[in-house]
Amino acid sequence: MTTNQHKKQNAFAPLIVDVAVPLGSYYLFKGAFGMSTFAALAWSSVVPAARTLWSVAMQRTVNGLAGLILVVNIVGLVLSFVSGDPRLMLAKDSGVSSTVGLGILVSVMLGKPMMTAALKPFLVKGKAVREAAWERLTSGQSVASADFRKRERAFSVVWGTVLLVECVVRVVGAYTVPVDTMVWLGSVIAIVGMALGFVLGGALGAGPMEAMVSFEAKAADAGVADAETGNGEAGDGVEGGEVRGVRPEVALAR
């Protein structure tokens, strides 16, 4: 296995361990082993609970993704005891999305946008030069750092807001729309919410961040080329000094 493949695996490791494993194990326990919803949620909470406790005990910090999944599972466990009329049962389905949305928005208020962990692997792509570009942008070493961090916050705000709005719409629908209609309409609302999240999150956050990471990486490559050749020329017919001195958003507008 190549070094780049190892880096790509490491980049996606948080998503795999903190999100994919708990969700996958839930469906495995519930579907393949026939466990009840309560039991499946309880057992699938083991990994995020262990990850959260480990990060608090050993690193003196809270693992955002693992902690959020744990909270979502706890909410699911509590909601599994909720029973009553069909409208109440439909309304309780929005509890998970509202929990996730609130968790994301709180993380932004605390200065640690939770969706960054999910977004970073897709922008860095397991490449060292892009990883270094990301670090410069987030650490304040780049002229575009302020804009990058603003876009980073915007990405999480979009997703947190979309999930909360979805929750409100589904609750309102549960008590105003015929039950038979809301059974399938709830899924449509969830799909529309996800689509809005991807579109708005991409336009306001991920897209501009991708452009800034790419520009910063190219600028770094140009600087290395200058040092090696000593002729002040960078790739693609752009002078190295010009690349390093231009803000990414200005260069993209050219």
Short mmCIF file of N, CA, C and O in Angstrom, two decimals, residues 27-73:
data_model
loop_
_atom_site.label_atom_id
_atom_site.label_comp_id
_atom_site.label_asym_id
_atom_site.label_seq_id
_atom_site.Cartn_x
_atom_site.Cartn_y
_atom_site.Cartn_z
N TYR A 27 -27.64 -0.77 12.44
CA TYR A 27 -28.43 -1.49 11.45
C TYR A 27 -28.10 -2.98 11.43
O TYR A 27 -28.95 -3.82 11.14
N LEU A 28 -26.84 -3.31 11.74
CA LEU A 28 -26.45 -4.72 11.79
C LEU A 28 -27.15 -5.42 12.96
O LEU A 28 -27.72 -6.50 12.79
N PHE A 29 -27.09 -4.80 14.14
CA PHE A 29 -27.73 -5.39 15.32
C PHE A 29 -29.25 -5.51 15.13
O PHE A 29 -29.85 -6.50 15.51
N LYS A 30 -29.83 -4.47 14.53
CA LYS A 30 -31.29 -4.43 14.40
C LYS A 30 -31.77 -5.33 13.26
O LYS A 30 -32.76 -6.06 13.41
N GLY A 31 -31.08 -5.29 12.14
CA GLY A 31 -31.53 -6.03 10.98
C GLY A 31 -31.05 -7.48 10.96
O GLY A 31 -31.85 -8.41 10.86
N ALA A 32 -29.73 -7.67 11.08
CA ALA A 32 -29.17 -9.01 10.96
C ALA A 32 -29.40 -9.86 12.20
O ALA A 32 -29.66 -11.07 12.11
N PHE A 33 -29.29 -9.24 13.39
CA PHE A 33 -29.43 -10.01 14.63
C PHE A 33 -30.80 -9.90 15.27
O PHE A 33 -31.06 -10.53 16.29
N GLY A 34 -31.68 -9.10 14.66
CA GLY A 34 -33.05 -9.02 15.15
C GLY A 34 -33.22 -8.38 16.51
O GLY A 34 -34.21 -8.66 17.21
N MET A 35 -32.27 -7.54 16.92
CA MET A 35 -32.39 -6.89 18.22
C MET A 35 -33.48 -5.82 18.19
O MET A 35 -33.85 -5.32 17.13
N SER A 36 -33.98 -5.48 19.37
CA SER A 36 -34.95 -4.39 19.46
C SER A 36 -34.24 -3.07 19.19
O SER A 36 -33.00 -3.00 19.23
N THR A 37 -35.01 -2.02 18.92
CA THR A 37 -34.42 -0.70 18.68
C THR A 37 -33.59 -0.26 19.89
O THR A 37 -32.49 0.27 19.73
N PHE A 38 -34.12 -0.48 21.08
CA PHE A 38 -33.41 -0.08 22.30
C PHE A 38 -32.07 -0.80 22.42
O PHE A 38 -31.04 -0.18 22.66
N ALA A 39 -32.09 -2.12 22.24
CA ALA A 39 -30.86 -2.90 22.37
C ALA A 39 -29.84 -2.52 21.29
O ALA A 39 -28.64 -2.39 21.57
N ALA A 40 -30.31 -2.33 20.06
CA ALA A 40 -29.40 -1.97 18.96
C ALA A 40 -28.76 -0.62 19.22
O ALA A 40 -27.55 -0.43 18.99
N LEU A 41 -29.55 0.34 19.69
CA LEU A 41 -29.00 1.66 20.01
C LEU A 41 -27.99 1.58 21.15
O LEU A 41 -26.94 2.23 21.13
N ALA A 42 -28.32 0.77 22.16
CA ALA A 42 -27.43 0.64 23.31
C ALA A 42 -26.08 0.05 22.91
O ALA A 42 -25.02 0.58 23.26
N TRP A 43 -26.10 -1.04 22.15
CA TRP A 43 -24.85 -1.67 21.74
C TRP A 43 -24.06 -0.83 20.75
O TRP A 43 -22.83 -0.81 20.79
N SER A 44 -24.74 -0.13 19.87
CA SER A 44 -24.04 0.72 18.90
C SER A 44 -23.46 1.97 19.55
O SER A 44 -22.69 2.70 18.91
N SER A 45 -23.81 2.23 20.81
CA SER A 45 -23.28 3.39 21.52
C SER A 45 -21.94 3.09 22.19
O SER A 45 -21.28 4.01 22.69
N VAL A 46 -21.52 1.83 22.19
CA VAL A 46 -20.30 1.45 22.89
C VAL A 46 -19.08 2.16 22.33
O VAL A 46 -18.27 2.75 23.07
N VAL A 47 -18.92 2.13 20.99
CA VAL A 47 -17.74 2.75 20.38
C VAL A 47 -17.71 4.27 20.59
O VAL A 47 -16.69 4.81 21.05
N PRO A 48 -18.78 5.02 20.26
CA PRO A 48 -18.72 6.47 20.51
C PRO A 48 -18.56 6.82 21.98
O PRO A 48 -17.90 7.81 22.31
N ALA A 49 -19.14 6.00 22.88
CA ALA A 49 -18.96 6.27 24.31
C ALA A 49 -17.50 6.09 24.71
O ALA A 49 -16.94 6.92 25.44
N ALA A 50 -16.88 5.02 24.22
CA ALA A 50 -15.47 4.77 24.53
C ALA A 50 -14.58 5.86 23.95
O ALA A 50 -13.64 6.33 24.60
N ARG A 51 -14.88 6.27 22.71
CA ARG A 51 -14.09 7.33 22.06
C ARG A 51 -14.22 8.65 22.83
O ARG A 51 -13.24 9.38 23.00
N THR A 52 -15.43 8.96 23.27
CA THR A 52 -15.65 10.20 24.01
C THR A 52 -14.92 10.18 25.34
O THR A 52 -14.24 11.15 25.71
N LEU A 53 -15.03 9.08 26.08
CA LEU A 53 -14.36 8.97 27.38
C LEU A 53 -12.84 9.01 27.22
O LEU A 53 -12.14 9.62 28.02
N TRP A 54 -12.34 8.35 26.17
CA TRP A 54 -10.90 8.34 25.92
C TRP A 54 -10.37 9.74 25.64
O TRP A 54 -9.34 10.15 26.18
N SER A 55 -11.08 10.50 24.80
CA SER A 55 -10.63 11.84 24.46
C SER A 55 -10.65 12.76 25.67
O SER A 55 -9.78 13.61 25.84
N VAL A 56 -11.65 12.59 26.54
CA VAL A 56 -11.74 13.42 27.74
C VAL A 56 -10.64 13.05 28.73
O VAL A 56 -9.98 13.92 29.30
N ALA A 57 -10.42 11.75 28.94
CA ALA A 57 -9.45 11.29 29.93
C ALA A 57 -8.01 11.48 29.50
O ALA A 57 -7.16 11.91 30.29
N MET A 58 -7.71 11.20 28.22
CA MET A 58 -6.33 11.20 27.76
C MET A 58 -5.93 12.48 27.05
O MET A 58 -4.77 12.90 27.14
N GLN A 59 -6.87 13.12 26.34
CA GLN A 59 -6.52 14.30 25.57
C GLN A 59 -7.09 15.59 26.15
O GLN A 59 -6.86 16.66 25.61
N ARG A 60 -7.86 15.48 27.21
CA ARG A 60 -8.47 16.64 27.87
C ARG A 60 -9.33 17.46 26.92
O ARG A 60 -9.37 18.68 27.00
N THR A 61 -9.97 16.77 26.00
CA THR A 61 -10.86 17.45 25.07
C THR A 61 -12.00 16.50 24.73
O THR A 61 -11.93 15.31 25.02
N VAL A 62 -13.04 17.03 24.10
CA VAL A 62 -14.20 16.22 23.73
C VAL A 62 -14.15 15.92 22.24
O VAL A 62 -14.01 16.84 21.43
N ASN A 63 -14.23 14.66 21.89
CA ASN A 63 -14.29 14.26 20.48
C ASN A 63 -15.67 14.64 19.96
O ASN A 63 -16.67 14.03 20.32
N GLY A 64 -15.72 15.66 19.10
CA GLY A 64 -16.99 16.22 18.67
C GLY A 64 -17.90 15.23 17.98
O GLY A 64 -19.07 15.08 18.34
N LEU A 65 -17.38 14.52 16.96
CA LEU A 65 -18.21 13.58 16.21
C LEU A 65 -18.69 12.42 17.08
O LEU A 65 -19.88 12.08 17.08
N ALA A 66 -17.76 11.81 17.83
CA ALA A 66 -18.13 10.69 18.70
C ALA A 66 -19.13 11.14 19.75
O ALA A 66 -20.10 10.45 20.06
N GLY A 67 -18.90 12.34 20.33
CA GLY A 67 -19.81 12.85 21.34
C GLY A 67 -21.19 13.10 20.79
O GLY A 67 -22.20 12.81 21.45
N LEU A 68 -21.27 13.64 19.56
CA LEU A 68 -22.56 13.92 18.95
C LEU A 68 -23.33 12.63 18.68
O LEU A 68 -24.53 12.53 18.96
N ILE A 69 -22.65 11.63 18.12
CA ILE A 69 -23.30 10.35 17.85
C ILE A 69 -23.79 9.72 19.15
O ILE A 69 -24.89 9.14 19.21
N LEU A 70 -23.00 9.85 20.21
CA LEU A 70 -23.41 9.31 21.51
C LEU A 70 -24.68 9.99 22.01
O LEU A 70 -25.61 9.34 22.48
N VAL A 71 -24.71 11.32 21.90
CA VAL A 71 -25.90 12.07 22.33
C VAL A 71 -27.11 11.67 21.50
O VAL A 71 -28.22 11.50 22.03
N VAL A 72 -26.91 11.53 20.19
CA VAL A 72 -28.01 11.13 19.31
C VAL A 72 -28.55 9.76 19.71
O VAL A 72 -29.77 9.54 19.76
N ASN A 73 -27.64 8.83 20.03
CA ASN A 73 -28.09 7.50 20.46
C ASN A 73 -28.85 7.56 21.78
O ASN A 73 -29.84 6.85 21.97
#
